[in-house]
Every structure is written in C-alpha cells, then in structure tokens.
CSV table of C-alpha atoms in Angstrom, one decimal:
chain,number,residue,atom,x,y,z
N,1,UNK,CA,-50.5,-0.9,-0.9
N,2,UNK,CA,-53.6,-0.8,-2.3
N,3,UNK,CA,-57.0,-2.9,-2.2
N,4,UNK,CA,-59.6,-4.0,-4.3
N,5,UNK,CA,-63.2,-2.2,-3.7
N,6,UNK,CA,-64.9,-5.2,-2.1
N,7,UNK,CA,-62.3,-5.6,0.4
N,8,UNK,CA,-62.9,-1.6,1.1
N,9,UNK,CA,-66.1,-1.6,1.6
N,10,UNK,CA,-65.8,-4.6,3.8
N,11,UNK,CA,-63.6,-2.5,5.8
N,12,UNK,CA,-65.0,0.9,6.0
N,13,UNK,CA,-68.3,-0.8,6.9
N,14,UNK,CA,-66.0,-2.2,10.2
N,15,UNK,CA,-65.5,1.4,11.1
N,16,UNK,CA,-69.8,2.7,10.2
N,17,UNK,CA,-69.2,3.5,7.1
N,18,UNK,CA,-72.6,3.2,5.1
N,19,UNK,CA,-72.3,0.7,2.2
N,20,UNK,CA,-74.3,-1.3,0.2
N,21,UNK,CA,-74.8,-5.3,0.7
N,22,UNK,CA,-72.5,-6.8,-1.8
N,23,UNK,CA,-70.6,-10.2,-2.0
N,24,UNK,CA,-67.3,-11.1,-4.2
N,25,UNK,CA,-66.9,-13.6,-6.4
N,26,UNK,CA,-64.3,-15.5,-8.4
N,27,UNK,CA,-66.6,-17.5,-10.4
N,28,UNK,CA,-69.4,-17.7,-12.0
N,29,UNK,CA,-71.3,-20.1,-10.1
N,30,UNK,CA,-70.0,-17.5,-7.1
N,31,UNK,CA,-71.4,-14.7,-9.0
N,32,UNK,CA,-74.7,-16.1,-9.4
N,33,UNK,CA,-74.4,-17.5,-5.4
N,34,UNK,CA,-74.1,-14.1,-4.7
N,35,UNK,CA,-76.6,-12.7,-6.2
N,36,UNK,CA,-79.0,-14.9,-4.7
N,37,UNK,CA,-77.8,-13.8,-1.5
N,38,UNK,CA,-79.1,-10.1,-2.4
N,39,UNK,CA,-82.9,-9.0,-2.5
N,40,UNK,CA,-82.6,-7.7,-5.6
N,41,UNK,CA,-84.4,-7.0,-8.2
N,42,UNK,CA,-81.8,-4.6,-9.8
N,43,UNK,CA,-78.2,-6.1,-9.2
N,44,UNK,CA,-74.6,-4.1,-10.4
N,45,UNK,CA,-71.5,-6.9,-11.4
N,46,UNK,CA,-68.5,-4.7,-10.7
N,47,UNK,CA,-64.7,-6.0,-12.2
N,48,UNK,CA,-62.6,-6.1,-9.6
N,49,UNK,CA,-58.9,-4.7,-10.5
N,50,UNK,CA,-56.5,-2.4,-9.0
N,51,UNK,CA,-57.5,1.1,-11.6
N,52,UNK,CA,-60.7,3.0,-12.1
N,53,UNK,CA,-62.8,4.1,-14.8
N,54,UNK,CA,-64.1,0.2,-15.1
N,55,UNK,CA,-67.0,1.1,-16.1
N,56,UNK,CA,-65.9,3.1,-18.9
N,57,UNK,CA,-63.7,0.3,-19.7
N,58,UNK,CA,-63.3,-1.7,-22.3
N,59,UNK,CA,-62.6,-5.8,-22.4
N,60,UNK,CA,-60.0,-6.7,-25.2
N,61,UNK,CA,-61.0,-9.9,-26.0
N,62,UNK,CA,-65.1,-8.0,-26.5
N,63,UNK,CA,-64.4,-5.8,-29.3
N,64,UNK,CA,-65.6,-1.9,-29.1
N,65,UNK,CA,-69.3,-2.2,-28.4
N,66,UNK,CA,-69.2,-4.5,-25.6
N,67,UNK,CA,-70.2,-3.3,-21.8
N,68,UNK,CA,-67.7,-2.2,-19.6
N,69,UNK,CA,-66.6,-3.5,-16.1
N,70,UNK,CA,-69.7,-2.1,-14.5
N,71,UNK,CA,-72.7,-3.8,-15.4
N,72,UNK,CA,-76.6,-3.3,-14.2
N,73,UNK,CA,-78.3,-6.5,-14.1
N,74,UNK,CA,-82.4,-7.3,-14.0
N,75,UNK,CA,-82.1,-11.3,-13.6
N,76,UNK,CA,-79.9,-13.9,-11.8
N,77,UNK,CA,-79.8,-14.7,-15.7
N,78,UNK,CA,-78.0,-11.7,-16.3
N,79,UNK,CA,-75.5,-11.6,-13.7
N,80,UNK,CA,-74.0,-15.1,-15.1
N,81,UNK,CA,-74.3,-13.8,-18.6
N,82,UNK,CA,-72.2,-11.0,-16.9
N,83,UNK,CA,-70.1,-12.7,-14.9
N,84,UNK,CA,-69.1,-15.5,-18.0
N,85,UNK,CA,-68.2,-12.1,-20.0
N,86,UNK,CA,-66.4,-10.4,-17.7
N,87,UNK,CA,-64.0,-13.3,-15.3
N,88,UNK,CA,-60.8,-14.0,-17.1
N,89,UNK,CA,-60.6,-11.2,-20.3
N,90,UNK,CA,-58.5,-8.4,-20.1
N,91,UNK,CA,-60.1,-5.0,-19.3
N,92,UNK,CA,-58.5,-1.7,-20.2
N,93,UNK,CA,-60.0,1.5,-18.6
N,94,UNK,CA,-57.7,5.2,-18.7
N,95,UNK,CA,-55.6,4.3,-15.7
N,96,UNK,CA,-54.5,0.6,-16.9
N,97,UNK,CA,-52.5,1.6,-20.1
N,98,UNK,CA,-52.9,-0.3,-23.0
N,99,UNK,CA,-52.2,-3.8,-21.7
N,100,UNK,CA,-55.2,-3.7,-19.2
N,101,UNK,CA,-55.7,-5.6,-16.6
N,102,UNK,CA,-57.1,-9.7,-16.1
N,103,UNK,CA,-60.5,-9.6,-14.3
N,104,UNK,CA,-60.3,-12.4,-11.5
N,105,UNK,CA,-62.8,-11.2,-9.6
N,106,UNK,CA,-66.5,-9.7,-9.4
N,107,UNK,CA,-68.3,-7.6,-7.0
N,108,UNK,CA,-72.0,-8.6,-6.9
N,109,UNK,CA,-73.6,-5.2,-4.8
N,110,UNK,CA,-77.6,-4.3,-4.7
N,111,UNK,CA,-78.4,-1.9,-7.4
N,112,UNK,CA,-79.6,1.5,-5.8
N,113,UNK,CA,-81.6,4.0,-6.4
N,114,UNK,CA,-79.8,6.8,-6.7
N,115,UNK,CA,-81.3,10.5,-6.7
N,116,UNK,CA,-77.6,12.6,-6.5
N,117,UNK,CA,-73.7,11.7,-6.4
N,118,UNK,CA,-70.6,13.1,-4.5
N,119,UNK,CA,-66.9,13.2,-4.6
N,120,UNK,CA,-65.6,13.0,-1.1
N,121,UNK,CA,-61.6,11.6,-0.9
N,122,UNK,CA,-59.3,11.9,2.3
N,123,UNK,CA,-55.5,12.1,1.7
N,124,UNK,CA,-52.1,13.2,2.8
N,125,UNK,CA,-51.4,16.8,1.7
N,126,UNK,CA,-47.5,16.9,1.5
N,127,UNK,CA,-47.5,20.6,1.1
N,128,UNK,CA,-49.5,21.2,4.6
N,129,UNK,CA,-48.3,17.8,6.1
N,130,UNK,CA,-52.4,17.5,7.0
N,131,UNK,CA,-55.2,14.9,6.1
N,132,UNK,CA,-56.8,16.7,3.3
N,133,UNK,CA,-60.7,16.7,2.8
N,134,UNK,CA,-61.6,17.0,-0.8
N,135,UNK,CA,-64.9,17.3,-1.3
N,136,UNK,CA,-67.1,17.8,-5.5
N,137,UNK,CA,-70.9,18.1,-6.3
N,138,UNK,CA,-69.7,16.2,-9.1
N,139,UNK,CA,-69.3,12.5,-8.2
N,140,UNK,CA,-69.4,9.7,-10.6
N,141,UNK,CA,-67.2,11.7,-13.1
N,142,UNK,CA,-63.4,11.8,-14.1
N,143,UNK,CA,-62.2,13.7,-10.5
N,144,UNK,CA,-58.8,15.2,-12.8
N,145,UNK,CA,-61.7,16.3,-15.4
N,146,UNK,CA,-63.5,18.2,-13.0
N,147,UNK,CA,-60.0,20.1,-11.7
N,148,UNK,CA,-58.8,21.0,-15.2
N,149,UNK,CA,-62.2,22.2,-16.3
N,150,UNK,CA,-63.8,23.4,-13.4
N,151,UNK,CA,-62.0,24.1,-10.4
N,152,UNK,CA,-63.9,26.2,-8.3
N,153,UNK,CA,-66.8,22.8,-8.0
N,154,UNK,CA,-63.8,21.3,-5.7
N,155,UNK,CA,-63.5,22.3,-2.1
N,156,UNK,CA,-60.3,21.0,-0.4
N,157,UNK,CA,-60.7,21.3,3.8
N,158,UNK,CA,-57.1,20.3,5.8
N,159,UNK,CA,-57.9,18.8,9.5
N,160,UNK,CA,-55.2,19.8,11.8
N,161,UNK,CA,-53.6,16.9,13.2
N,162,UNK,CA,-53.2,19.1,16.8
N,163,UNK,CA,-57.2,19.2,17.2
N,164,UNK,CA,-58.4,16.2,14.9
N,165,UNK,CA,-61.4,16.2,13.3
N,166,UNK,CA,-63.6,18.5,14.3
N,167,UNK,CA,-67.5,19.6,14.2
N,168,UNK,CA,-66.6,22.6,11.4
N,169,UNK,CA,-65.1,19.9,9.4
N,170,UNK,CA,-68.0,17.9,9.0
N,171,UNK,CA,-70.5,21.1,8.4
N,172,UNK,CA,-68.1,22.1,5.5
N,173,UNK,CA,-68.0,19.7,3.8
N,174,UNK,CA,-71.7,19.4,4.1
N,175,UNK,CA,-71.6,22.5,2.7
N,176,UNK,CA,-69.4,22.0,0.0
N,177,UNK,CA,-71.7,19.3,-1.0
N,178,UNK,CA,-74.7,21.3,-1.4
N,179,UNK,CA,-76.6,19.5,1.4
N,180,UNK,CA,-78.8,20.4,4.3
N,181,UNK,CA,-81.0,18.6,7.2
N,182,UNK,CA,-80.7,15.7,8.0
N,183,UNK,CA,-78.1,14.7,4.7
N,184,UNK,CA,-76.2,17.6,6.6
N,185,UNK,CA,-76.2,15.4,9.6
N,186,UNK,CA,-75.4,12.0,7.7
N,187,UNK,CA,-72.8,13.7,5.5
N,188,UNK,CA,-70.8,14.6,8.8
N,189,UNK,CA,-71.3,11.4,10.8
N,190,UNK,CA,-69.9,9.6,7.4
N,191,UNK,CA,-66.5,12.0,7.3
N,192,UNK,CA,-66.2,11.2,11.0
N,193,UNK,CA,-66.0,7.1,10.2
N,194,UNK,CA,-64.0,8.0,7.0
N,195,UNK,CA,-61.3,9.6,9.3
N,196,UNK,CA,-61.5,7.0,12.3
N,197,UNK,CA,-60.9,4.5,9.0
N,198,UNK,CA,-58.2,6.7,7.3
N,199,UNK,CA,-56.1,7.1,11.1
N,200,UNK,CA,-56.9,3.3,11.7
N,201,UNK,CA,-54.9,1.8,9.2
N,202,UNK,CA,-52.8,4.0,8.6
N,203,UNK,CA,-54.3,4.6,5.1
N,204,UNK,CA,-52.5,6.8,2.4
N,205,UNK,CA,-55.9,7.6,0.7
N,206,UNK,CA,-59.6,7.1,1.2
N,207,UNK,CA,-61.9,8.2,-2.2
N,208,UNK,CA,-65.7,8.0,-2.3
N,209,UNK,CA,-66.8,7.9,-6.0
N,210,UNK,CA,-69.8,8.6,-5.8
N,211,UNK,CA,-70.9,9.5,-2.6
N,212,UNK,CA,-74.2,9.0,-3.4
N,213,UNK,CA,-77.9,10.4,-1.7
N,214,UNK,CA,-80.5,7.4,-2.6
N,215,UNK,CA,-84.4,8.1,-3.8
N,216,UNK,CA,-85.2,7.5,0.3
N,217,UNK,CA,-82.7,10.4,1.5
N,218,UNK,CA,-79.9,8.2,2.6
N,219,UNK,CA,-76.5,8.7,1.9
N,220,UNK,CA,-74.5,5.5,0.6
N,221,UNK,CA,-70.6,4.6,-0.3
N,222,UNK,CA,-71.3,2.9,-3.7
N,223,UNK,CA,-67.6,2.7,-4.9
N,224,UNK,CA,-64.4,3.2,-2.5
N,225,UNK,CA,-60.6,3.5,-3.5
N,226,UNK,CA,-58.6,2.7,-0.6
N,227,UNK,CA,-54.5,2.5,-0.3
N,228,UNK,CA,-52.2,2.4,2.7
N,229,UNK,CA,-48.9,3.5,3.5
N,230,UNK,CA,-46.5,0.7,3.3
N,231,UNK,CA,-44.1,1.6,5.7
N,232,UNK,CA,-47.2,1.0,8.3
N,233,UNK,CA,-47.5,-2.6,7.0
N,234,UNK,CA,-46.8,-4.2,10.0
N,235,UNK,CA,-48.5,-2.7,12.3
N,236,UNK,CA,-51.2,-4.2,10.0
N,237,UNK,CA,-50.8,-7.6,9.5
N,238,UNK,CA,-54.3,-8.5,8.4
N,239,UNK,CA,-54.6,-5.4,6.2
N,240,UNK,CA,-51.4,-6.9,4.3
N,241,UNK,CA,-53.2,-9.8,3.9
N,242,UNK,CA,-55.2,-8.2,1.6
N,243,UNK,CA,-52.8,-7.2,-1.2
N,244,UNK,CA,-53.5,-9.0,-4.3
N,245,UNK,CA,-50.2,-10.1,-5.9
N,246,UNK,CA,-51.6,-10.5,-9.3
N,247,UNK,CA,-52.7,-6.9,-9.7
N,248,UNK,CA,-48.9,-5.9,-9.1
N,249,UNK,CA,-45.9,-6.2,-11.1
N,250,UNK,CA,-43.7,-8.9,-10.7
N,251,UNK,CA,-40.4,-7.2,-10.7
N,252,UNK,CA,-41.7,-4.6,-7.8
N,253,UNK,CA,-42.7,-8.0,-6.3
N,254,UNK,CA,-39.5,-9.3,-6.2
N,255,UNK,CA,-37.9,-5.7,-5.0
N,256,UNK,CA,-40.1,-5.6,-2.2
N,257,UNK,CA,-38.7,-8.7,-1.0
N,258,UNK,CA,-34.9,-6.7,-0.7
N,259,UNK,CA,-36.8,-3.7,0.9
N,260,UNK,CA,-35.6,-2.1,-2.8
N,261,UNK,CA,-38.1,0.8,-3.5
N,262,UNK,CA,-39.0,0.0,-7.4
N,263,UNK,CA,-41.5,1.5,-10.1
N,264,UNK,CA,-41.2,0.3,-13.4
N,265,UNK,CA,-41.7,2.9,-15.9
N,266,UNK,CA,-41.8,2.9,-19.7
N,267,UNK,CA,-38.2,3.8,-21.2
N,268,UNK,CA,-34.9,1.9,-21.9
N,269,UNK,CA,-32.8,3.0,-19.3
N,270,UNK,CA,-32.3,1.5,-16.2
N,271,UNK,CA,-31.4,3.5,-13.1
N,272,UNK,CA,-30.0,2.1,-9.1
N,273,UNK,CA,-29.3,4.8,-7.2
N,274,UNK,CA,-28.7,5.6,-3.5
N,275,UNK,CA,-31.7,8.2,-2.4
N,276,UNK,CA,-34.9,9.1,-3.7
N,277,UNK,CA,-34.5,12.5,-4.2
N,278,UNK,CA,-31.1,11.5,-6.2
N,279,UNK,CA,-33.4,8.8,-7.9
N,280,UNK,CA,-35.5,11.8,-9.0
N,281,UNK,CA,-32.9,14.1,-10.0
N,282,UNK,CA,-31.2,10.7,-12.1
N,283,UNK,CA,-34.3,10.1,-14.3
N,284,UNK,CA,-34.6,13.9,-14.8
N,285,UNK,CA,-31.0,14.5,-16.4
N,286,UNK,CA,-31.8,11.3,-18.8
N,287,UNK,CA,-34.8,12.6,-19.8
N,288,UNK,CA,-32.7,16.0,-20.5
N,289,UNK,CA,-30.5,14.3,-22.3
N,290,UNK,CA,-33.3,13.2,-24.9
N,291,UNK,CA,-33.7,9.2,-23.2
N,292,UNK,CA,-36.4,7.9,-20.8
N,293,UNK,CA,-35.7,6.1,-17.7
N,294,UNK,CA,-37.2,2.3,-17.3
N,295,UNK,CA,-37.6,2.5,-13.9
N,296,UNK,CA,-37.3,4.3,-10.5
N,297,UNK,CA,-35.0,2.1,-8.3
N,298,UNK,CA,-34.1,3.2,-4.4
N,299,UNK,CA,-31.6,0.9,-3.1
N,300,UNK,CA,-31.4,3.1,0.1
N,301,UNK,CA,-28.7,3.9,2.6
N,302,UNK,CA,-27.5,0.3,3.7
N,303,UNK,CA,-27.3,-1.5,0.9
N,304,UNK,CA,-26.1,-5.0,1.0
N,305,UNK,CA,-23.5,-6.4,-1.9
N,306,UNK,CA,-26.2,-9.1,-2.3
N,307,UNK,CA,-29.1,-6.3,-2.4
N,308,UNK,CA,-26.6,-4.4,-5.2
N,309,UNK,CA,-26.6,-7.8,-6.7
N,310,UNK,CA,-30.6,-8.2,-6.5
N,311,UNK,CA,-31.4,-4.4,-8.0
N,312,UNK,CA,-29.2,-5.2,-10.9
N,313,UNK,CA,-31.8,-8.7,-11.3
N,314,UNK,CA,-34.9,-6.9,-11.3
N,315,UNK,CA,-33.0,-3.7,-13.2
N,316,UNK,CA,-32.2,-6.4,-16.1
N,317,UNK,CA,-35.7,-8.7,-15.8
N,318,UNK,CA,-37.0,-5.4,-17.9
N,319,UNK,CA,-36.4,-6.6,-21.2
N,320,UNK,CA,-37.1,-3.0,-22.8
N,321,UNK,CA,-33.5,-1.7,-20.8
N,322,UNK,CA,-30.9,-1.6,-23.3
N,323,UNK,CA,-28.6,0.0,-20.3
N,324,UNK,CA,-27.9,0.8,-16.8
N,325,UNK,CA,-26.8,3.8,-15.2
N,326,UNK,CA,-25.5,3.2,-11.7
N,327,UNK,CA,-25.4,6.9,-9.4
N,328,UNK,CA,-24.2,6.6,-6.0
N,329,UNK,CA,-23.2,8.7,-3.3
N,330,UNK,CA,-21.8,7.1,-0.5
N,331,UNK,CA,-22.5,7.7,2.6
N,332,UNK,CA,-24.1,5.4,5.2
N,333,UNK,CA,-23.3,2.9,2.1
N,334,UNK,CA,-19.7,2.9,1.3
N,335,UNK,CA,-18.7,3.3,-2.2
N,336,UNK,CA,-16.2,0.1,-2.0
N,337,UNK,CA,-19.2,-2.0,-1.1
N,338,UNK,CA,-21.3,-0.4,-3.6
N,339,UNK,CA,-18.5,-1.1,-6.1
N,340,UNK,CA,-17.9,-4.9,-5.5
N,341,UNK,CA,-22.1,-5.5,-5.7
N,342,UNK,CA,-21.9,-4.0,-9.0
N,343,UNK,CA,-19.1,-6.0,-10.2
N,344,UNK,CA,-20.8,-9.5,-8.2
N,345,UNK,CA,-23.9,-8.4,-10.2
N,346,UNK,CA,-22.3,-8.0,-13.7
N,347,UNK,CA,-20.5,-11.4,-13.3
N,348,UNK,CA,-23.3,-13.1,-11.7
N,349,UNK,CA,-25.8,-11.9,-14.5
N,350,UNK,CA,-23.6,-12.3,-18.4
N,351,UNK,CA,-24.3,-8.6,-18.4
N,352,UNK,CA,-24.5,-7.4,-21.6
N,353,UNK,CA,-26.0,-3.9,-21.9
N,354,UNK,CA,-23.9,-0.9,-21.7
N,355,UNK,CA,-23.2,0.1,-17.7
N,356,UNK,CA,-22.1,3.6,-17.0
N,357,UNK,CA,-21.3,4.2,-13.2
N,358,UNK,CA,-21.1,7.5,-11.2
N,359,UNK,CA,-19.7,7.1,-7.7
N,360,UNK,CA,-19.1,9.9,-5.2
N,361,UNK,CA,-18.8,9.9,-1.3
N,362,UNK,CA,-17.1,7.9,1.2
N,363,UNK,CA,-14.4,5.3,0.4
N,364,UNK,CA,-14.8,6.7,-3.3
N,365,UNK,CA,-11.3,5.8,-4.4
N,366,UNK,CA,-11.9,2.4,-3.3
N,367,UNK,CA,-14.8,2.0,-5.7
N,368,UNK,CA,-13.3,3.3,-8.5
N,369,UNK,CA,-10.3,1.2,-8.0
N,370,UNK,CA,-12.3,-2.6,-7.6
N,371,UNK,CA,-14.1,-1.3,-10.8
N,372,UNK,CA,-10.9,-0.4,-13.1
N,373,UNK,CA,-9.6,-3.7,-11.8
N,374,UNK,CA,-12.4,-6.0,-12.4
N,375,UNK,CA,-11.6,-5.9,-16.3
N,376,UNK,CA,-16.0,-5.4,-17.0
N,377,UNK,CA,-16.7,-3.2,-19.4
N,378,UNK,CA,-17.9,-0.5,-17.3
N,379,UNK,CA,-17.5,2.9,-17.8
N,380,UNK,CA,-16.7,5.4,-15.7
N,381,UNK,CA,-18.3,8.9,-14.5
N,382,UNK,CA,-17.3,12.3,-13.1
N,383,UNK,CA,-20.3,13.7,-12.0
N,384,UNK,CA,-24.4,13.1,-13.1
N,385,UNK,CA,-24.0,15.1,-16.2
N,386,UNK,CA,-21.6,13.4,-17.7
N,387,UNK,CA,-23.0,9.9,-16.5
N,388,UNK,CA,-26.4,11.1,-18.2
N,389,UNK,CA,-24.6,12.1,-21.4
N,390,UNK,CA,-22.3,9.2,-21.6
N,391,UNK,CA,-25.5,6.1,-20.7
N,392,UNK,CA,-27.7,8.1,-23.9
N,393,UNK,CA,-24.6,7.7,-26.2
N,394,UNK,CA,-23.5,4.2,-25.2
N,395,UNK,CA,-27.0,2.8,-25.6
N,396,UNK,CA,-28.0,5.0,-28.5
N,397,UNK,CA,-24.5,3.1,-30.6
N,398,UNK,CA,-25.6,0.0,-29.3
C-alpha cells in the first residue's frame, strides 16, 4: 500500500523526522487557506498522486509548455493561479504511463532554501533478507539514471536485523553523503528516525528525494515516498486509513476484497493460477510463445468456488483480454473444486473468449471430468507448454 507525500511527511515527522511545514489541499480555496497558514514568501504547490517525476510532468489538458506538478510560487496570487491549473487535469510524469493520473489533491509546503540534495531510501533487500540503506550525492535526479550511468555515486549499507541499527550505520552513510560536523551528526540522528519509522509500520520502502542541506546548515525531508507491506495491514489500522482508492485500479480493488493477489498488466491474455511463483512462470511461457499476459492473478492455496468465480470477474472486467488461461496445481486447493468454480464462472459470466485450462494435482481426474461434462467450450491441457501454445493459437483465430 502506498501513500501520498503529505500524508508521509505527516508521518515521518510523528517519528522526528525533519520536514518542512506544509498543509494539503483539495481545493482551491484550501490551497490558498494553506498558504496563508505558511510564512512564506517563497511557497512550492506539489500534485499529489501515487508516481514520481511530477515535477517533470506534464498536464494533458495544458499542452507541452505548461509547468509541471511541482510549482514555485512568490504570491498567495500564485498559488490559486496554481492550484486552479493543476486540481482536476490529468498529469503524466515517466512512472504514470500514458494515461496519467487525475490531480485531487495539492501539497502547499514553505519553499526552502536549499544549498545541496541527497538520495537516502530504506528498503527490503530480498537477496540479504536485510533493511537496505541506499544512500546518492545525487538527489533530486532520476535514482534508475544515476544506477545505469553512474554506479559507483550509490552506496548501499544492509543493517543486520540481529544488532539493529547501529552507530557505523549512521557514520556511513554520512560518509557516503559527503558530509561532515555537525550535518554528520544530523545525517545520523535522521537515519535513526527513518528506521524507527520504517520497523514502525511495518513499511516496505522509505525514499528521501532529495535529502536536502538548507542555506542555514540544516538538513530537511523535502519529498518522501513511503509504501507498506500489505500483509501487515492490520496491525495498522490507521495507516490503512490512509490508502487513497482513487489512485488504484479498480479491478485490483475489487481483488483485494477476495484476498485475490492482482496486477493488471498490458497484454490480452488473462491468467488465474494457484501460486505466485507458478503465476510467474505462466506469464513467462505466454510471453515465449510470442503473446503478453493481461494480468498477474494469485488465487492462492484455498480457493473458494465463489473466489474461482470472482477471479474470473475481475479477469474478464479487462476489456483488452481476448482469453483466459486457467493453470492449477492442486494441492491445498483440490482440482474438483477448482474445476466446478471455473465452470460456475463461465456460466455465471456469458463467457465468450477462448478458455484453455491446465489442471494437475490432487483430485485431478475429478476436474477434468466436471469440465468434459459441463458441455463449455473449454479446452483442455496436458502440461504449461501446451496450455501456453494452445491459449496464443485460440486467441490469435479468434
């Protein structure tokens, strides 16, 4: 789950974390509120949407030579000419795709002085099963840039989860920063609240872009990217009320309601399978066989007839899948009961896109035998291969 940057920095500044004042704002009347609340005389109107690179964004409905979705403002004047701009047009920055995203709300912050900016992120590192410290001189720039063009300006420190943070953590990254003194000092008492915040709520991700040292040697959080681990959710319950339901997509809306694990993705090709490793290995053998998957869909080990019946709902919402391919192996989840949600389903919904289903596992004879005899069209699989090959024909004659 993630958040938008004013409800970050809202929460980092629970746990010390140095930010600047700011207010949101979902109008423009609350922009202009806001800014009034603020000293001023330099304000910054920030979009608020779930991507980055806003302010290298673009609004659709603005044309080319407009401003971004980070704007400096000298006036209250300004920041409603901002705010009437920007609330309600679509922007579209590198990580939104081409459809972009509706601004619905504004983050009014003081404007800063700033004399030099940071990258500083904590994550999970799958490979060391460790909170990983990533740490650039480079802050305010494309992070991915940075790695791909100059690698060796990225220091990556991994905390043991045995001792915790510790006092050579902090100093490294002080060092990898470039920064001495007292910013030495400051740069390790911010890492320290970064990873009481990161343990705290069980976040997934914590990145600081920039970091930034102002003109009166303080260091500052000007911009925060913060996303939690769903599965902690409920030890959480005011942290869930935070998501914004608008910045998601409706279908993964609707799957998280079944406990169905669902990314939509951009090809024809629908896929419910049992396991995400198997999900993985699914969308990998279309791809192979020269298709692209339209989604990533988990149903997991204990699936339901009536969650069978809800994947194959969201699965169809898509109207770019011209077919499904079905790849089960039964084990916790019987391949009978998988069987009679997929024929429920195909009733239930007028299906009428090609269905190919692969079942292996327990009770597999069962579930080959309620599909021959529920007189659907569905066609039947030996093993992936052949349920890859045969999906990619049926929906390339379609």
């Amino acid at each position: 789950m993630n958040i938008h940057e004013y409800q970050a920095k809202e929460l980092l500044a629970n746990f010390g974390v140095p930010v600047p004042a700011g207010h949101a704002a979902m109008s423009v009347e609350e922009a202009v509120q806001a800014a009034g609340q603020l000293p001023g005389p330099l304000w910054v109107v920030k979009a608020q949407i779930h991507a980055g690179g806003r302010g290298k964004g673009k609004f659709k409905e603005l044309g080319p030579e407009a401003k971004g979705g980070v704007r400096l403002a000298k006036s209250i004047e300004e920041v409603r000419a901002h705010a009437e701009e920007m609330l309600g047009k679509t922007l579209v920055t590198i990580q939104t795709g081409a459809q972009g995203k509706q601004v619905q709300r504004l983050y009014i912050t003081d404007g800063v002085d700033i004399a030099r900016e940071f990258y500083l992120a904590l994550l999970v590192d799958r490979e060391t099963g460790r909170i990983a410290v990533v740490a650039s001189t480079e802050g305010g720039m494309d992070i991915e840039a940075v790695a791909h063009d100059a690698p060796e300006k990225i220091e990556t420190i991994t905390i043991d989860p045995a001792t915790g943070l510790m006092p050579h953590h902090g100093r490294a990254v002080a060092a990898a920063l470039g920064l001495t003194g007292d910013l030495a000092k400051q740069a390790q008492n911010v890492l320290a609240k970064l990873y009481d915040a990161f343990l705290g709520t069980d976040a997934s991700q914590i990145e600081i872009n920039p970091l930034a040292v102002t003109d009166d040697g303080k260091l500052l959080v000007l911009d925060a990217k913060v996303g939690f681990d769903s599965n902690a959710m409920f030890r959480h319950k005011g942290l869930a009320e935070l998501r914004d339901l608008t910045e998601e997509d409706p279908q993964e809306i609707e799957a998280s309601k079944y406990d169905l694990a669902y990314i939509k993705l951009d090809g024809d090709i629908g896929c419910m399978v049992n396991g995400a490793g198997l999900a993985m290995a699914t969308m990998d053998i279309i791809k192979l066989n020269g298709a692209e998957p339209a989604n990533f869909l988990d149903v997991g080990g204990g699936a339901s007839k009536e969650k069978v019946t809800a994947a194959f709902k969201i699965i169809l919402a898509d109207p770019a899948v011209k077919g499904i391919l079905v790849n089960i192996f039964g084990g916790i989840m019987k391949c009978d009961i998988i069987a009679d949600g997929i024929v429920a389903a195909a009733r239930e919904v007028d299906l009428k896109v090609p269905l190919v289903v692969r079942l292996e596992g327990t009770n597999v004879q069962q579930g080959k035998d309620i599909l021959a005899g529920s007189g659907l069209p569905i066609v039947a699989a030996n093993d992936l291969g052949d349920a890859a090959q045969k999906i990619v024909a049926e929906v390339k004659a379609a």
